[in-house]
Amino acid sequence: MRRLLKYLKEHPLATVLAPLFKMLEASFELFVPLVVARMIDTGIRQQMTGYLWQMGGVLVLLGVVGFGFSVTAQYFAAKSAVSAGMAMRNDLFAHINTLSYKEIDAVGASTLINRMTNDVNQVQNGINMFLRLFLRSPFVVFGAMIMAFTVDVKAALPFAVAIPLLLLVVFAILLVSMPLYRKVQKQVDKVLLSTRENLLGIRVVRAFNHQDSEMKHFREQSTALFHRQIHVGKISALLNPLTYVIINLGVIAILWTGGRQVSLGTLTQGQVIALINYMSQILAELIKLANLIILLSKSMASLNRVNQVFEMQPSIDSTGLPLSQKKNAFSGNTGELKSVIPAVQFDNVSFCYTDSGKETLSGVSFSAMPGQTIGVIGGTGSGKTSLISLIPRFYDVSKGAVLVNGQDVRTLNPVSLRSRVGLVPQRAQLFKGTLRENIRWGKPDASDEDIYQALDTAQAREFVDAREKGLELMIEQEGGNLSGGQKQRLTIARALVRRPEILILDDSASALDFATDARLCQAIRETTGQMTV
């Protein structure tokens, strides 16, 4: 809640004015039953047509002014809610980008996406409705009760019984439904995970003809979500009938007591109508309040889930001071000193993924000197990708140490470390945009000449020239308009354009034919110089 208040404080005027204008609208609404009572007791009883027109004009004026206040309140409420939602979503995205692979693996990408989209939207809607109704509804409920007692104390006694009963029902259902809504949101995560997994692996699913089993799995997750939503929906649905029953019993009580007083001459017909109108106002507002509480229950559950992500602390801090101020950035070794210090050194390294229970790497030791090329060979699943992930410190070692230029990577600023590493991942990953934009991920200020040199080394120049669009060639999301080999060569060019001190190629030529692979290896040997590969 404290974090939410921080976002609302960024627009204090809109946050305050929204409920203020709603309460002003409600104030005008409370005068309507009194005007109607005057029209009945004076205008209709005494057949004063002019008075009826005059009071009718007052009703229209109250409606127009109230409508103006309502529109103004909704504008400020929407502005405050949307601004808070945008700021929260931006901060959440920035925070997720500070998390290390360890935290992202533990939570899951689908859950993080769901919390940044669906959950933040729920919070945003909750803020909007809270500012519009949470103060207005209680104000109308208690205001109507007070106005009813100003009409007649004895006839208004049903209000004193009905309102506490209504509050008891509303908050009892709230306490039961809030934990259930949290379970519903968790099940939404599972449905999103199943959907994302199926869409990302659609080729594999079809290749192995597993459409039926995947549909069955999704149906199970979706059915579980359906049953949880129905269960909590039935509980929440009790609000409307229970409030209607209590309010209508109150109306019956008013008619009974009011009717007797009208017969005795101590109460007018217009006053009885006014009391019934006040009871109807309370009914309408409590229905709104009940629906608001259901929405707030969902919003609070979503806010807690968003806060859980914010409270996750990265095990590898990638922020820190600028490189010029960072004491643990790379030290300026001379060329002579570099020649005797390994560019990369593994010192009895062991590594274990979180909750895996078994070491992926155990007792690994080797040194790679500047300008040296080393091949890491092993079967599928032997830990080759895990090993190279330790160099740019995507993960921390369990035992031993990884040293770069003689310094333990755990003592280095990750930004400084990764600026000296060029990594070509096992799975070629490109982004929607031009070829120039994709290659400049490696070096934002790279000139066209630098890019073409990298393309030449990566053996990608030929197919780029064949497209006849040069560096303006559009790349679809994940390189959807390129073959596997073309994507791999562009990711190699992206790593080479930054001229890194350490170049890591993680099975990056698996989609290349033998001849292209040979030319690529030769080009890398000829152009890398003192680069450790």
Coordinates of C-alpha atoms in Angstrom, one line a residue:
M1 CA 0.0 0.0 0.0
R2 CA 2.9 2.3 0.7
R3 CA 4.2 1.9 -2.8
L4 CA 0.8 2.6 -4.2
L5 CA 0.6 5.9 -2.2
K6 CA 3.9 6.9 -3.7
Y7 CA 2.5 6.7 -7.2
L8 CA -0.7 8.5 -6.2
K9 CA 1.4 11.3 -4.6
E10 CA 2.9 12.1 -8.1
H11 CA -0.5 13.6 -9.0
P12 CA -1.8 14.9 -5.7
L13 CA -4.3 17.4 -7.2
A14 CA -6.1 14.8 -9.3
T15 CA -6.1 12.3 -6.5
V16 CA -7.8 14.8 -4.1
L17 CA -10.1 16.4 -6.6
A18 CA -11.6 13.2 -7.8
P19 CA -13.3 12.1 -4.6
L20 CA -14.0 15.8 -3.7
F21 CA -16.1 16.4 -6.8
K22 CA -17.8 13.0 -6.3
M23 CA -18.9 14.1 -2.8
L24 CA -20.2 17.4 -4.2
E25 CA -22.2 15.4 -6.7
A26 CA -23.6 13.2 -3.9
S27 CA -24.5 16.3 -1.9
F28 CA -26.8 17.6 -4.7
E29 CA -28.3 14.1 -5.0
L30 CA -29.3 14.1 -1.3
F31 CA -31.5 17.1 -1.9
V32 CA -33.6 15.5 -4.6
P33 CA -36.0 13.5 -2.2
L34 CA -36.7 16.7 -0.3
V35 CA -37.6 18.6 -3.5
V36 CA -39.8 15.7 -4.5
A37 CA -41.5 15.7 -1.1
R38 CA -42.2 19.5 -1.5
M39 CA -43.7 18.8 -5.0
I40 CA -46.1 16.2 -3.5
D41 CA -47.0 18.0 -0.3
T42 CA -47.3 21.5 -1.8
G43 CA -47.6 21.4 -5.5
I44 CA -49.8 18.3 -6.0
R45 CA -51.9 18.6 -2.8
Q46 CA -52.7 22.3 -3.4
Q47 CA -52.7 22.0 -7.2
M48 CA -50.1 24.7 -7.7
T49 CA -48.9 24.2 -11.2
G50 CA -46.5 27.1 -11.1
Y51 CA -44.9 25.6 -8.0
L52 CA -44.5 22.2 -9.7
W53 CA -42.7 23.9 -12.7
Q54 CA -40.5 25.8 -10.3
M55 CA -39.5 22.6 -8.3
G56 CA -39.1 20.8 -11.6
G57 CA -36.6 23.4 -12.7
V58 CA -34.7 22.9 -9.4
L59 CA -34.5 19.2 -10.1
V60 CA -33.1 19.8 -13.6
L61 CA -30.6 22.3 -12.1
L62 CA -29.5 19.7 -9.5
G63 CA -29.1 17.1 -12.2
V64 CA -27.1 19.3 -14.5
V65 CA -24.8 20.6 -11.7
G66 CA -24.4 17.0 -10.3
F67 CA -23.6 15.7 -13.8
G68 CA -20.9 18.4 -14.3
F69 CA -19.3 17.4 -10.9
S70 CA -19.5 13.7 -11.9
V71 CA -17.8 14.2 -15.2
T72 CA -15.0 16.3 -13.6
A73 CA -14.5 13.7 -10.9
Q74 CA -14.3 10.9 -13.4
Y75 CA -11.7 12.8 -15.4
F76 CA -9.5 13.4 -12.4
A77 CA -9.9 9.8 -11.2
A78 CA -9.0 8.4 -14.6
K79 CA -6.0 10.7 -14.9
S80 CA -4.7 9.6 -11.4
A81 CA -5.3 5.9 -12.0
V82 CA -3.8 5.8 -15.5
S83 CA -0.8 7.8 -14.4
A84 CA -0.2 5.6 -11.4
G85 CA -0.6 2.4 -13.6
M86 CA 1.8 3.7 -16.2
A87 CA 4.5 4.6 -13.5
M88 CA 4.0 1.2 -11.7
R89 CA 4.3 -0.7 -15.0
N90 CA 7.5 1.2 -16.0
D91 CA 9.0 0.7 -12.6
L92 CA 8.1 -3.0 -12.6
F93 CA 9.6 -3.5 -16.0
A94 CA 12.8 -1.7 -14.9
H95 CA 13.0 -3.8 -11.7
I96 CA 12.5 -7.1 -13.6
N97 CA 15.5 -6.1 -15.8
T98 CA 17.6 -5.8 -12.7
L99 CA 16.8 -9.4 -11.7
S100 CA 19.4 -12.1 -12.4
Y101 CA 18.7 -15.3 -14.3
K102 CA 18.3 -17.0 -10.9
E103 CA 15.3 -15.0 -9.9
I104 CA 13.7 -15.1 -13.4
D105 CA 14.1 -18.8 -13.5
A106 CA 12.5 -19.2 -10.1
V107 CA 9.5 -17.0 -10.9
G108 CA 9.0 -17.8 -14.5
A109 CA 8.6 -15.5 -17.5
S110 CA 4.9 -16.1 -17.9
T111 CA 4.2 -15.1 -14.3
L112 CA 6.3 -11.9 -14.7
I113 CA 4.4 -11.0 -17.9
N114 CA 1.1 -11.6 -16.2
R115 CA 1.9 -9.4 -13.2
M116 CA 3.2 -6.6 -15.4
T117 CA 0.0 -6.6 -17.6
N118 CA -3.1 -8.2 -16.0
D119 CA -2.2 -7.4 -12.4
V120 CA -1.2 -3.8 -13.0
N121 CA -4.4 -3.3 -15.0
Q122 CA -6.4 -4.7 -12.1
V123 CA -4.6 -2.2 -9.7
Q124 CA -5.3 0.6 -12.1
N125 CA -9.0 -0.2 -12.4
G126 CA -9.1 -0.5 -8.6
I127 CA -7.6 3.0 -8.1
N128 CA -10.1 4.5 -10.6
M129 CA -13.1 3.0 -9.0
F130 CA -11.8 3.7 -5.4
L131 CA -11.4 7.4 -6.1
R132 CA -14.8 7.6 -7.7
L133 CA -16.9 5.5 -5.3
F134 CA -15.3 4.6 -2.1
L135 CA -15.9 8.0 -0.4
R136 CA -19.1 8.8 -2.4
S137 CA -20.9 5.6 -1.4
P138 CA -20.4 5.8 2.4
F139 CA -21.2 9.6 2.2
V140 CA -24.5 8.9 0.4
V141 CA -25.4 6.0 2.8
F142 CA -24.8 8.0 6.0
G143 CA -25.9 11.3 4.4
A144 CA -29.2 9.6 3.4
M145 CA -29.6 8.3 7.0
I146 CA -29.0 11.7 8.5
M147 CA -31.4 13.4 6.0
A148 CA -34.0 10.7 6.8
F149 CA -33.8 11.5 10.5
T150 CA -34.2 15.2 9.7
V151 CA -37.5 14.3 8.0
D152 CA -38.8 12.3 11.0
V153 CA -36.9 10.5 13.7
K154 CA -39.5 7.8 14.4
A155 CA -40.1 6.9 10.8
A156 CA -36.3 6.8 10.1
L157 CA -35.6 4.2 12.8
P158 CA -35.5 1.3 10.1
F159 CA -32.4 3.1 8.7
A160 CA -30.5 2.6 12.0
V161 CA -31.2 -1.1 11.8
A162 CA -30.7 -1.7 8.1
I163 CA -27.4 0.1 7.6
P164 CA -25.4 -1.9 10.3
L165 CA -26.8 -5.1 8.9
L166 CA -25.8 -4.2 5.4
L167 CA -22.2 -3.3 6.5
L168 CA -22.0 -6.6 8.3
V169 CA -23.0 -8.5 5.2
V170 CA -20.6 -6.6 2.9
F171 CA -17.5 -6.9 5.0
A172 CA -18.2 -10.6 5.9
I173 CA -18.3 -11.5 2.2
L174 CA -15.2 -9.3 1.6
L175 CA -13.2 -11.2 4.2
V176 CA -14.2 -14.6 2.6
S177 CA -13.7 -13.6 -1.0
M178 CA -10.3 -11.8 -0.9
P179 CA -8.2 -15.0 -0.3
L180 CA -10.1 -16.8 -3.0
Y181 CA -9.4 -14.1 -5.5
R182 CA -5.6 -14.5 -4.8
K183 CA -6.0 -18.2 -5.7
V184 CA -7.8 -17.2 -9.0
Q185 CA -4.9 -15.0 -9.9
K186 CA -2.4 -17.8 -9.3
Q187 CA -4.4 -20.0 -11.6
V188 CA -4.4 -17.3 -14.3
D189 CA -0.6 -17.6 -14.1
K190 CA -0.8 -21.3 -14.9
V191 CA -3.2 -20.7 -17.8
L192 CA -0.8 -18.1 -19.2
L193 CA 2.2 -20.4 -18.8
S194 CA 0.4 -23.1 -20.7
T195 CA -0.6 -20.7 -23.5
R196 CA 2.9 -19.2 -23.8
E197 CA 4.6 -22.6 -23.7
N198 CA 2.4 -23.9 -26.4
L199 CA 2.7 -20.9 -28.7
L200 CA 6.5 -20.8 -28.4
G201 CA 6.8 -24.5 -29.0
I202 CA 4.1 -24.7 -31.7
R203 CA 6.5 -26.2 -34.3
V204 CA 7.6 -29.0 -31.9
V205 CA 4.0 -29.7 -30.9
R206 CA 2.9 -30.1 -34.5
A207 CA 6.1 -32.0 -35.5
F208 CA 5.3 -34.6 -32.8
N209 CA 1.5 -34.5 -33.3
H210 CA 0.8 -33.5 -29.7
Q211 CA -2.0 -31.1 -30.4
D212 CA -4.5 -33.2 -28.7
S213 CA -2.5 -33.7 -25.5
E214 CA -1.6 -29.9 -25.4
M215 CA -5.3 -29.0 -25.8
K216 CA -6.2 -31.5 -23.0
H217 CA -3.6 -29.9 -20.7
F218 CA -4.8 -26.4 -21.5
R219 CA -8.4 -27.5 -21.0
E220 CA -7.5 -28.9 -17.5
Q221 CA -5.9 -25.6 -16.5
S222 CA -8.7 -23.5 -18.0
T223 CA -11.3 -25.7 -16.2
A224 CA -9.5 -25.3 -12.9
L225 CA -9.6 -21.5 -13.4
F226 CA -13.3 -21.8 -14.4
H227 CA -14.2 -23.7 -11.2
R228 CA -12.3 -21.3 -8.9
Q229 CA -13.9 -18.2 -10.6
I230 CA -17.4 -19.8 -10.3
H231 CA -16.7 -20.6 -6.6
V232 CA -15.7 -17.1 -5.6
G233 CA -18.3 -15.6 -8.0
K234 CA -21.1 -17.5 -6.1
I235 CA -19.9 -16.0 -2.8
S236 CA -19.6 -12.5 -4.3
A237 CA -23.0 -12.9 -5.9
L238 CA -24.6 -13.2 -2.5
L239 CA -24.1 -9.4 -2.0
N240 CA -26.9 -8.2 -4.3
P241 CA -29.7 -10.5 -3.1
L242 CA -28.8 -10.0 0.6
T243 CA -28.7 -6.2 0.2
Y244 CA -31.9 -6.2 -1.7
V245 CA -33.7 -8.3 1.0
I246 CA -32.4 -6.0 3.8
I247 CA -33.3 -2.8 1.9
N248 CA -36.8 -4.0 0.9
L249 CA -37.5 -5.1 4.5
G250 CA -36.5 -1.5 5.5
V251 CA -38.9 -0.1 2.9
I252 CA -41.7 -2.2 4.3
A253 CA -40.9 -1.0 7.8
I254 CA -41.0 2.6 6.6
L255 CA -44.3 2.1 4.8
W256 CA -45.8 0.5 7.9
T257 CA -44.6 3.1 10.4
G258 CA -45.0 6.0 8.0
G259 CA -48.4 4.9 7.0
R260 CA -49.6 4.8 10.6
Q261 CA -48.2 8.3 11.1
V262 CA -49.8 9.6 7.9
S263 CA -53.2 8.3 9.3
L264 CA -52.5 10.1 12.6
G265 CA -51.6 13.3 10.7
T266 CA -48.0 13.5 12.1
L267 CA -46.3 12.7 8.8
T268 CA -47.1 13.8 5.2
Q269 CA -47.3 11.6 2.1
G270 CA -44.4 13.5 0.6
Q271 CA -42.2 12.8 3.6
V272 CA -42.9 9.1 3.4
I273 CA -41.9 9.2 -0.3
A274 CA -38.8 11.1 0.7
L275 CA -37.9 8.4 3.2
I276 CA -38.4 5.6 0.6
N277 CA -36.3 7.6 -1.9
Y278 CA -33.5 7.8 0.7
M279 CA -33.8 4.1 1.3
S280 CA -33.6 3.5 -2.5
Q281 CA -30.5 5.7 -2.7
I282 CA -28.9 3.6 0.1
L283 CA -29.7 0.5 -1.9
A284 CA -28.2 1.8 -5.1
E285 CA -25.1 3.0 -3.3
L286 CA -24.6 -0.2 -1.4
I287 CA -24.9 -2.2 -4.6
K288 CA -22.2 0.0 -6.1
L289 CA -20.1 -0.4 -2.9
A290 CA -20.5 -4.1 -3.0
N291 CA -19.3 -4.3 -6.6
L292 CA -16.5 -1.9 -5.7
I293 CA -15.4 -4.1 -2.8
I294 CA -15.3 -7.1 -5.2
L295 CA -13.2 -5.1 -7.6
L296 CA -11.0 -3.9 -4.7
S297 CA -10.5 -7.5 -3.6
K298 CA -9.2 -8.4 -7.0
S299 CA -7.0 -5.2 -7.0
M300 CA -5.5 -5.9 -3.6
A301 CA -4.7 -9.5 -4.6
S302 CA -3.1 -8.1 -7.7
L303 CA -1.2 -5.4 -5.8
N304 CA 0.2 -8.0 -3.4
R305 CA 1.4 -10.1 -6.4
V306 CA 3.1 -7.0 -7.9
N307 CA 4.7 -6.1 -4.6
Q308 CA 6.1 -9.7 -4.4
V309 CA 8.1 -8.9 -7.6
F310 CA 9.2 -5.5 -6.3
E311 CA 10.4 -7.2 -3.1
M312 CA 12.6 -9.7 -4.9
Q313 CA 16.2 -8.6 -4.6
P314 CA 18.6 -9.5 -7.4
S315 CA 21.3 -11.9 -6.3
I316 CA 23.6 -10.1 -8.8
D317 CA 23.5 -6.3 -8.5
S318 CA 23.7 -4.9 -12.0
T319 CA 23.3 -1.2 -11.0
G320 CA 26.0 0.5 -9.1
L321 CA 28.1 3.6 -9.8
P322 CA 29.2 4.8 -13.3
L323 CA 32.3 2.9 -14.5
S324 CA 34.5 6.0 -13.9
Q325 CA 33.5 6.0 -10.3
K326 CA 33.5 2.2 -9.7
K327 CA 36.4 1.0 -7.8
N328 CA 35.8 -2.6 -8.8
A329 CA 35.7 -1.9 -12.5
F330 CA 38.4 -3.4 -14.7
S331 CA 41.8 -2.2 -13.8
G332 CA 44.0 -0.7 -16.5
N333 CA 46.5 -3.5 -17.1
T334 CA 49.3 -2.8 -19.5
G335 CA 49.8 -4.9 -22.6
E336 CA 52.8 -6.6 -21.1
L337 CA 51.0 -7.5 -17.9
K338 CA 48.0 -8.8 -19.9
S339 CA 50.2 -11.2 -21.8
V340 CA 51.0 -13.1 -18.6
I341 CA 47.5 -12.9 -17.0
P342 CA 44.8 -15.2 -18.3
A343 CA 41.9 -13.4 -20.0
V344 CA 39.6 -16.0 -18.5
Q345 CA 40.4 -18.4 -15.7
F346 CA 38.3 -21.1 -14.0
D347 CA 39.6 -22.0 -10.6
N348 CA 38.1 -25.3 -9.3
V349 CA 34.6 -24.1 -10.3
S350 CA 31.4 -25.9 -9.3
F351 CA 27.9 -24.7 -10.2
C352 CA 24.4 -25.8 -9.2
Y353 CA 21.1 -24.4 -10.4
T354 CA 18.6 -23.4 -7.8
D355 CA 16.7 -26.4 -6.3
S356 CA 18.3 -28.7 -8.8
G357 CA 19.9 -30.8 -6.1
K358 CA 22.8 -31.8 -8.3
E359 CA 25.9 -30.0 -9.5
T360 CA 25.8 -29.1 -13.2
L361 CA 29.6 -28.4 -13.2
S362 CA 32.1 -29.8 -10.7
G363 CA 35.8 -28.9 -10.2
V364 CA 36.3 -27.2 -13.5
S365 CA 39.7 -25.5 -14.0
F366 CA 41.3 -24.0 -17.1
S367 CA 42.9 -20.8 -18.3
A368 CA 42.5 -18.9 -21.6
M369 CA 45.2 -16.4 -22.5
P370 CA 44.6 -13.2 -24.6
G371 CA 44.4 -14.1 -28.3
Q372 CA 43.9 -17.8 -27.5
T373 CA 41.0 -19.8 -28.9
I374 CA 39.6 -22.7 -26.8
G375 CA 36.9 -25.2 -27.7
V376 CA 34.7 -26.7 -25.0
I377 CA 33.5 -30.1 -26.1
G378 CA 30.9 -32.3 -24.4
G379 CA 27.6 -34.1 -24.9
T380 CA 24.2 -32.5 -24.8
G381 CA 23.4 -31.5 -21.3
S382 CA 27.0 -31.7 -20.1
G383 CA 27.0 -28.1 -19.0
K384 CA 28.7 -26.2 -21.8
T385 CA 26.1 -23.3 -21.8
S386 CA 26.1 -23.2 -18.0
L387 CA 29.9 -22.9 -18.1
I388 CA 30.0 -19.9 -20.5
S389 CA 27.1 -18.2 -18.6
L390 CA 29.5 -17.9 -15.6
I391 CA 31.9 -15.7 -17.5
P392 CA 29.6 -12.7 -18.0
R393 CA 28.2 -13.5 -14.5
F394 CA 24.7 -14.4 -15.5
Y395 CA 24.9 -16.9 -12.6
D396 CA 27.3 -17.0 -9.7
V397 CA 29.4 -20.1 -9.0
S398 CA 28.6 -22.4 -6.1
K399 CA 32.3 -23.1 -5.4
G400 CA 35.6 -21.8 -6.7
A401 CA 36.1 -18.6 -8.7
V402 CA 35.8 -17.3 -12.3
L403 CA 38.5 -14.7 -13.0
V404 CA 38.6 -12.3 -15.9
N405 CA 41.9 -10.5 -16.4
G406 CA 43.0 -11.8 -13.0
Q407 CA 40.0 -10.3 -11.2
D408 CA 37.1 -12.4 -9.6
V409 CA 33.9 -11.6 -11.6
R410 CA 32.0 -11.3 -8.3
T411 CA 34.1 -8.2 -7.4
L412 CA 33.4 -6.5 -10.7
N413 CA 30.6 -4.2 -11.8
P414 CA 28.6 -6.5 -14.1
V415 CA 28.1 -3.6 -16.6
S416 CA 31.8 -3.1 -16.9
L417 CA 32.4 -6.9 -17.2
R418 CA 29.7 -7.4 -19.9
S419 CA 30.9 -4.5 -21.9
R420 CA 34.1 -6.5 -22.6
V421 CA 32.3 -9.7 -23.5
G422 CA 30.7 -10.6 -26.9
L423 CA 28.2 -13.4 -26.5
V424 CA 26.5 -15.4 -29.3
P425 CA 23.8 -17.4 -27.5
Q426 CA 22.8 -21.0 -28.4
R427 CA 19.4 -19.8 -29.6
A428 CA 19.7 -17.0 -32.1
Q429 CA 17.6 -14.1 -30.9
L430 CA 16.8 -11.1 -33.1
F431 CA 14.4 -8.2 -32.5
K432 CA 11.8 -6.5 -34.6
G433 CA 13.4 -3.6 -36.4
T434 CA 16.0 -2.9 -39.1
L435 CA 19.2 -4.8 -39.6
R436 CA 21.1 -1.8 -38.5
E437 CA 19.2 -1.5 -35.3
N438 CA 19.8 -5.2 -34.5
I439 CA 23.5 -5.1 -35.1
R440 CA 23.8 -1.9 -33.1
W441 CA 22.7 -3.8 -30.0
G442 CA 26.3 -4.8 -29.9
K443 CA 27.6 -1.3 -30.2
P444 CA 25.1 1.6 -30.2
D445 CA 27.5 4.0 -32.0
A446 CA 28.7 1.6 -34.6
S447 CA 29.1 3.1 -38.1
D448 CA 27.8 1.5 -41.2
E449 CA 31.4 0.6 -42.1
D450 CA 31.8 -1.2 -38.7
I451 CA 28.6 -3.1 -39.3
Y452 CA 29.6 -4.2 -42.8
Q453 CA 32.9 -5.4 -41.5
A454 CA 31.1 -7.5 -38.9
L455 CA 28.8 -8.9 -41.5
D456 CA 31.8 -9.8 -43.7
T457 CA 33.4 -11.7 -40.9
A458 CA 30.2 -13.4 -40.0
Q459 CA 29.7 -14.5 -43.6
A460 CA 26.3 -12.6 -43.7
R461 CA 27.2 -10.0 -46.3
E462 CA 26.2 -12.2 -49.2
F463 CA 22.5 -12.7 -48.2
V464 CA 22.2 -9.1 -47.0
D465 CA 23.3 -7.8 -50.4
A466 CA 20.9 -10.3 -52.1
R467 CA 18.0 -8.7 -50.3
E468 CA 18.9 -5.3 -51.9
K469 CA 17.8 -3.3 -48.9
G470 CA 21.2 -3.0 -47.2
L471 CA 21.1 -2.1 -43.5
E472 CA 17.4 -1.0 -43.8
L473 CA 16.4 -4.6 -44.2
M474 CA 13.5 -5.2 -41.8
I475 CA 13.8 -8.0 -39.4
E476 CA 10.6 -9.5 -38.0
Q477 CA 10.1 -10.5 -34.3
E478 CA 12.7 -13.2 -33.4
G479 CA 13.9 -13.1 -37.0
G480 CA 10.8 -14.7 -38.4
N481 CA 11.6 -13.8 -42.0
L482 CA 15.1 -15.3 -41.9
S483 CA 16.4 -18.9 -42.0
G484 CA 18.1 -20.5 -39.0
G485 CA 21.6 -20.0 -40.6
Q486 CA 20.9 -16.4 -41.5
K487 CA 19.8 -15.6 -37.9
Q488 CA 22.9 -17.3 -36.5
R489 CA 25.2 -15.3 -38.7
L490 CA 23.5 -12.0 -37.8
T491 CA 23.9 -12.7 -34.1
I492 CA 27.6 -13.4 -34.6
A493 CA 27.9 -10.1 -36.4
R494 CA 26.2 -8.4 -33.5
A495 CA 28.7 -9.8 -31.1
L496 CA 31.7 -9.0 -33.4
V497 CA 30.8 -5.4 -34.1
R498 CA 31.7 -4.3 -30.5
R499 CA 35.2 -5.8 -30.9
P500 CA 35.1 -7.5 -27.4
E501 CA 38.0 -8.7 -25.5
I502 CA 36.3 -12.0 -25.0
L503 CA 34.1 -13.6 -27.7
I504 CA 31.9 -16.5 -26.6
L505 CA 30.3 -18.6 -29.4
D506 CA 27.8 -21.0 -27.8
D507 CA 27.1 -23.6 -30.5
S508 CA 26.5 -20.6 -32.8
A509 CA 27.1 -22.4 -36.2
S510 CA 24.8 -25.4 -35.7
A511 CA 22.6 -24.3 -38.6
L512 CA 25.5 -23.5 -41.0
D513 CA 26.7 -25.8 -43.8
F514 CA 30.2 -27.2 -43.7
A515 CA 31.7 -24.7 -46.2
T516 CA 30.1 -21.6 -44.6
D517 CA 31.2 -22.9 -41.2
A518 CA 34.8 -23.2 -42.4
R519 CA 34.9 -19.7 -43.9
L520 CA 33.4 -18.3 -40.7
C521 CA 36.1 -20.0 -38.5
Q522 CA 38.9 -18.7 -40.8
A523 CA 37.5 -15.2 -40.9
I524 CA 37.3 -15.1 -37.0
R525 CA 40.9 -16.4 -36.8
E526 CA 42.1 -13.6 -39.1
T527 CA 40.1 -10.7 -37.6
T528 CA 40.0 -11.4 -33.9
G529 CA 43.7 -10.6 -33.1
Q530 CA 44.2 -10.5 -29.3
M531 CA 40.5 -11.4 -28.7
T532 CA 40.0 -14.5 -26.5
V533 CA 37.6 -16.8 -28.2

